[in-house]
Amino acid sequence: MYLLASTLATFCQIYFVLLIIRVLLSWFPSINWFDPPFSLLSQLTDPYLNIFRSIIPPLGGLDFSPILAIFLLQFLSGVFNTLQVSFAQGSLGF
């Protein structure tokens, strides 16, 4: 269980970095999202962001869905880190 919690916590941290890069690159309108490095980033992050885009549609041309997506990802990362520490200490009793 420790390995699973550790893997999920690491995945959340890596995915968080990918989301931040995606959000920062969205500020540059000249980026072609069909070019190879950008298309891979788009394919990795857009399915997760689309979940939140269906909840919060863009308002006035601004997309607030990444904020909610990042908050949820950070929350999950904290949960997995807590589980990881608990399993490492053996305090859950499993």
mmCIF file of C-alpha atoms in Angstrom, residues 23-94:
data_model
loop_
_atom_site.group_PDB
_atom_site.id
_atom_site.type_symbol
_atom_site.label_atom_id
_atom_site.label_comp_id
_atom_site.label_asym_id
_atom_site.label_seq_id
_atom_site.Cartn_x
_atom_site.Cartn_y
_atom_site.Cartn_z
ATOM 1 C CA VAL A 23 -1.820 26.989 -18.412
ATOM 2 C CA LEU A 24 1.263 29.157 -18.917
ATOM 3 C CA LEU A 25 1.547 28.196 -22.584
ATOM 4 C CA SER A 26 -2.120 29.038 -23.137
ATOM 5 C CA TRP A 27 -1.192 32.702 -22.613
ATOM 6 C CA PHE A 28 0.714 32.656 -25.921
ATOM 7 C CA PRO A 29 -1.804 32.680 -28.784
ATOM 8 C CA SER A 30 0.878 31.980 -31.403
ATOM 9 C CA ILE A 31 1.445 28.416 -30.150
ATOM 10 C CA ASN A 32 0.219 25.771 -32.553
ATOM 11 C CA TRP A 33 -1.286 23.024 -30.365
ATOM 12 C CA PHE A 34 -0.952 20.571 -33.262
ATOM 13 C CA ASP A 35 2.871 20.655 -33.245
ATOM 14 C CA PRO A 36 4.439 17.566 -31.654
ATOM 15 C CA PRO A 37 5.604 18.801 -28.226
ATOM 16 C CA PHE A 38 2.477 20.864 -27.667
ATOM 17 C CA SER A 39 0.050 18.268 -28.997
ATOM 18 C CA LEU A 40 1.373 15.705 -26.498
ATOM 19 C CA LEU A 41 0.894 18.153 -23.638
ATOM 20 C CA SER A 42 -2.600 18.938 -24.880
ATOM 21 C CA GLN A 43 -3.500 15.241 -25.182
ATOM 22 C CA LEU A 44 -2.302 14.600 -21.625
ATOM 23 C CA THR A 45 -3.987 17.534 -19.904
ATOM 24 C CA ASP A 46 -7.136 18.355 -21.886
ATOM 25 C CA PRO A 47 -9.205 15.296 -20.853
ATOM 26 C CA TYR A 48 -8.750 16.214 -17.177
ATOM 27 C CA LEU A 49 -9.391 19.917 -17.821
ATOM 28 C CA ASN A 50 -12.491 19.148 -19.916
ATOM 29 C CA ILE A 51 -14.131 17.616 -16.836
ATOM 30 C CA PHE A 52 -13.920 20.991 -15.120
ATOM 31 C CA ARG A 53 -14.753 22.948 -18.273
ATOM 32 C CA SER A 54 -18.106 21.166 -18.328
ATOM 33 C CA ILE A 55 -18.708 22.332 -14.735
ATOM 34 C CA ILE A 56 -17.406 25.899 -15.145
ATOM 35 C CA PRO A 57 -17.776 27.225 -18.696
ATOM 36 C CA PRO A 58 -15.479 30.064 -19.788
ATOM 37 C CA LEU A 59 -16.755 33.386 -18.501
ATOM 38 C CA GLY A 60 -16.038 36.465 -20.569
ATOM 39 C CA GLY A 61 -13.334 34.671 -22.530
ATOM 40 C CA LEU A 62 -11.524 33.532 -19.369
ATOM 41 C CA ASP A 63 -11.232 29.854 -18.527
ATOM 42 C CA PHE A 64 -11.339 29.325 -14.748
ATOM 43 C CA SER A 65 -11.493 25.530 -14.953
ATOM 44 C CA PRO A 66 -7.712 25.050 -14.449
ATOM 45 C CA ILE A 67 -7.993 26.683 -11.038
ATOM 46 C CA LEU A 68 -10.530 24.117 -9.858
ATOM 47 C CA ALA A 69 -8.568 21.312 -11.537
ATOM 48 C CA ILE A 70 -5.352 22.335 -9.775
ATOM 49 C CA PHE A 71 -7.107 22.647 -6.396
ATOM 50 C CA LEU A 72 -8.499 19.128 -6.696
ATOM 51 C CA LEU A 73 -5.152 17.744 -7.829
ATOM 52 C CA GLN A 74 -3.362 19.405 -4.913
ATOM 53 C CA PHE A 75 -5.956 18.041 -2.493
ATOM 54 C CA LEU A 76 -5.500 14.512 -3.847
ATOM 55 C CA SER A 77 -1.730 14.910 -3.690
ATOM 56 C CA GLY A 78 -2.001 15.872 -0.034
ATOM 57 C CA VAL A 79 -4.220 12.875 0.690
ATOM 58 C CA PHE A 80 -1.780 10.506 -1.009
ATOM 59 C CA ASN A 81 1.183 12.063 0.804
ATOM 60 C CA THR A 82 -0.623 11.638 4.125
ATOM 61 C CA LEU A 83 -1.390 8.008 3.305
ATOM 62 C CA GLN A 84 2.206 7.478 2.266
ATOM 63 C CA VAL A 85 3.490 8.781 5.587
ATOM 64 C CA SER A 86 0.894 6.774 7.501
ATOM 65 C CA PHE A 87 1.837 3.562 5.719
ATOM 66 C CA ALA A 88 5.525 4.265 6.255
ATOM 67 C CA GLN A 89 4.941 4.674 9.991
ATOM 68 C CA GLY A 90 2.568 1.728 10.110
ATOM 69 C CA SER A 91 -0.048 3.763 11.952
ATOM 70 C CA LEU A 92 -3.075 2.680 9.894
ATOM 71 C CA GLY A 93 -3.047 -0.859 11.208
ATOM 72 C CA PHE A 94 -3.306 -2.643 7.863
#
